[in-house]
Amino acid sequence: MRLVFVGPPGAGKGTQAENIVRDYGLFHLSTGDALRAAVKAKTPIGLEAEKYMNAGALVPDEVVIGVVVERLDEAKSGCLLDGFPRTIAQAEALDKILAEKNSPLDVVIELAVPDDELFTRLASRGRADDNPDVIKQRLVAYHTQTEPLVDYYTKSGILKKIDAVGTIEEVYAKIKKVLDEYK
């Protein structure tokens, strides 16, 4: 099974990814972790990513895609992509890569949470970057850059929307119900 999580910051993607990886035996490909691993391993693409990361800049699509491609080969029993794709361009590149491997995405799960609930969740985490101004910026960035993926994957017929308000267990039960269709 190959799946992607889409959802705003604070929707619970990381928490739910841990449950899915544990219960379904999938390879968890977190873009942030993959970038850091490539930098640490000093791969050519990692060295390129490091330049942007050290400057505090966003890593360009072609570099992020290169890191994802390097890691996809490790995903023999299926994978959960977390933090990728974030843009339509990245989604189109991923579709092309997976088509070349004859292994398209099975499902995209959107974790939907209203902004007021996200704001409350993020503000209560206590992280340094979870102050009100940064939270607002992150939500605006999500709505402008990543939310268009919902339409993109709806059109391809593989998007499943999950109401991600509730306890971790309640939300996971909803996700599990969807994933069990793909076992």
PDB file of C-alpha atoms in Angstrom, residues 76-159:
ATOM      1  CA  LYS A  76       9.564  -2.540  -0.471  1.00  0.00           C
ATOM      2  CA  SER A  77       6.353  -3.300   1.457  1.00  0.00           C
ATOM      3  CA  GLY A  78       4.612  -0.017   0.751  1.00  0.00           C
ATOM      4  CA  CYS A  79       5.027   3.428   2.219  1.00  0.00           C
ATOM      5  CA  LEU A  80       3.415   6.328   3.975  1.00  0.00           C
ATOM      6  CA  LEU A  81       4.550   9.678   2.613  1.00  0.00           C
ATOM      7  CA  ASP A  82       4.377  12.352   5.283  1.00  0.00           C
ATOM      8  CA  GLY A  83       5.183  15.958   4.383  1.00  0.00           C
ATOM      9  CA  PHE A  84       5.367  15.204   0.682  1.00  0.00           C
ATOM     10  CA  PRO A  85       3.976  16.233  -1.672  1.00  0.00           C
ATOM     11  CA  ARG A  86       3.246  19.769  -0.488  1.00  0.00           C
ATOM     12  CA  THR A  87       2.532  21.337  -3.869  1.00  0.00           C
ATOM     13  CA  ILE A  88       0.844  20.378  -7.145  1.00  0.00           C
ATOM     14  CA  ALA A  89       4.267  20.339  -8.854  1.00  0.00           C
ATOM     15  CA  GLN A  90       5.546  17.851  -6.266  1.00  0.00           C
ATOM     16  CA  ALA A  91       2.392  15.728  -6.653  1.00  0.00           C
ATOM     17  CA  GLU A  92       2.806  15.615 -10.426  1.00  0.00           C
ATOM     18  CA  ALA A  93       6.470  14.641 -10.035  1.00  0.00           C
ATOM     19  CA  LEU A  94       5.546  11.914  -7.537  1.00  0.00           C
ATOM     20  CA  ASP A  95       2.877  10.540  -9.884  1.00  0.00           C
ATOM     21  CA  LYS A  96       5.438  10.369 -12.693  1.00  0.00           C
ATOM     22  CA  ILE A  97       8.046   8.641 -10.494  1.00  0.00           C
ATOM     23  CA  LEU A  98       5.550   6.093  -9.193  1.00  0.00           C
ATOM     24  CA  ALA A  99       4.205   5.442 -12.711  1.00  0.00           C
ATOM     25  CA  GLU A 100       7.767   4.663 -13.861  1.00  0.00           C
ATOM     26  CA  LYS A 101       7.994   2.148 -10.999  1.00  0.00           C
ATOM     27  CA  ASN A 102       4.519   0.825 -11.915  1.00  0.00           C
ATOM     28  CA  SER A 103       3.378   1.469  -8.335  1.00  0.00           C
ATOM     29  CA  PRO A 104       0.891   4.363  -8.176  1.00  0.00           C
ATOM     30  CA  LEU A 105      -0.555   5.764  -4.973  1.00  0.00           C
ATOM     31  CA  ASP A 106      -3.408   3.736  -3.524  1.00  0.00           C
ATOM     32  CA  VAL A 107      -4.952   6.408  -1.333  1.00  0.00           C
ATOM     33  CA  VAL A 108      -4.485   9.957  -0.108  1.00  0.00           C
ATOM     34  CA  ILE A 109      -5.900  10.660   3.336  1.00  0.00           C
ATOM     35  CA  GLU A 110      -6.843  14.220   4.147  1.00  0.00           C
ATOM     36  CA  LEU A 111      -6.940  14.922   7.869  1.00  0.00           C
ATOM     37  CA  ALA A 112      -9.464  17.764   8.035  1.00  0.00           C
ATOM     38  CA  VAL A 113      -9.542  20.041  11.078  1.00  0.00           C
ATOM     39  CA  PRO A 114     -11.105  23.524  11.335  1.00  0.00           C
ATOM     40  CA  ASP A 115      -8.599  26.384  11.683  1.00  0.00           C
ATOM     41  CA  ASP A 116      -9.845  27.423  15.133  1.00  0.00           C
ATOM     42  CA  GLU A 117      -9.226  23.893  16.434  1.00  0.00           C
ATOM     43  CA  LEU A 118      -5.778  23.812  14.770  1.00  0.00           C
ATOM     44  CA  PHE A 119      -4.882  27.122  16.369  1.00  0.00           C
ATOM     45  CA  THR A 120      -5.836  25.775  19.808  1.00  0.00           C
ATOM     46  CA  ARG A 121      -3.881  22.547  19.267  1.00  0.00           C
ATOM     47  CA  LEU A 122      -0.753  24.279  17.996  1.00  0.00           C
ATOM     48  CA  ALA A 123      -0.785  26.974  20.684  1.00  0.00           C
ATOM     49  CA  SER A 124      -1.033  24.328  23.408  1.00  0.00           C
ATOM     50  CA  ARG A 125       1.991  22.298  22.228  1.00  0.00           C
ATOM     51  CA  GLY A 126       4.428  24.724  23.779  1.00  0.00           C
ATOM     52  CA  ARG A 127       6.981  24.665  20.971  1.00  0.00           C
ATOM     53  CA  ALA A 128       9.020  27.787  20.315  1.00  0.00           C
ATOM     54  CA  ASP A 129       7.670  28.099  16.767  1.00  0.00           C
ATOM     55  CA  ASP A 130       4.058  27.723  17.886  1.00  0.00           C
ATOM     56  CA  ASN A 131       3.434  31.366  18.776  1.00  0.00           C
ATOM     57  CA  PRO A 132       0.267  33.029  17.365  1.00  0.00           C
ATOM     58  CA  ASP A 133       1.987  34.881  14.502  1.00  0.00           C
ATOM     59  CA  VAL A 134       3.903  31.822  13.316  1.00  0.00           C
ATOM     60  CA  ILE A 135       0.798  29.636  13.612  1.00  0.00           C
ATOM     61  CA  LYS A 136      -1.130  32.069  11.408  1.00  0.00           C
ATOM     62  CA  GLN A 137       1.705  32.070   8.841  1.00  0.00           C
ATOM     63  CA  ARG A 138       1.845  28.280   8.789  1.00  0.00           C
ATOM     64  CA  LEU A 139      -1.910  27.983   8.286  1.00  0.00           C
ATOM     65  CA  VAL A 140      -1.865  30.563   5.471  1.00  0.00           C
ATOM     66  CA  ALA A 141       1.022  28.689   3.834  1.00  0.00           C
ATOM     67  CA  TYR A 142      -0.914  25.421   4.111  1.00  0.00           C
ATOM     68  CA  HIS A 143      -4.089  26.911   2.606  1.00  0.00           C
ATOM     69  CA  THR A 144      -2.259  28.539  -0.315  1.00  0.00           C
ATOM     70  CA  GLN A 145       0.403  25.927  -1.128  1.00  0.00           C
ATOM     71  CA  THR A 146      -0.773  22.525   0.079  1.00  0.00           C
ATOM     72  CA  GLU A 147      -4.565  22.614   0.262  1.00  0.00           C
ATOM     73  CA  PRO A 148      -4.849  22.623  -3.573  1.00  0.00           C
ATOM     74  CA  LEU A 149      -3.680  18.983  -3.351  1.00  0.00           C
ATOM     75  CA  VAL A 150      -7.139  18.131  -2.017  1.00  0.00           C
ATOM     76  CA  ASP A 151      -8.687  19.060  -5.389  1.00  0.00           C
ATOM     77  CA  TYR A 152      -5.817  17.428  -7.289  1.00  0.00           C
ATOM     78  CA  TYR A 153      -6.291  14.067  -5.561  1.00  0.00           C
ATOM     79  CA  THR A 154     -10.097  14.329  -5.521  1.00  0.00           C
ATOM     80  CA  LYS A 155      -9.995  14.588  -9.322  1.00  0.00           C
ATOM     81  CA  SER A 156      -7.837  11.462  -9.498  1.00  0.00           C
ATOM     82  CA  GLY A 157     -10.373   9.617  -7.311  1.00  0.00           C
ATOM     83  CA  ILE A 158      -8.001   8.551  -4.532  1.00  0.00           C
ATOM     84  CA  LEU A 159      -8.671  11.162  -1.826  1.00  0.00           C
TER      85      LEU A 159
END
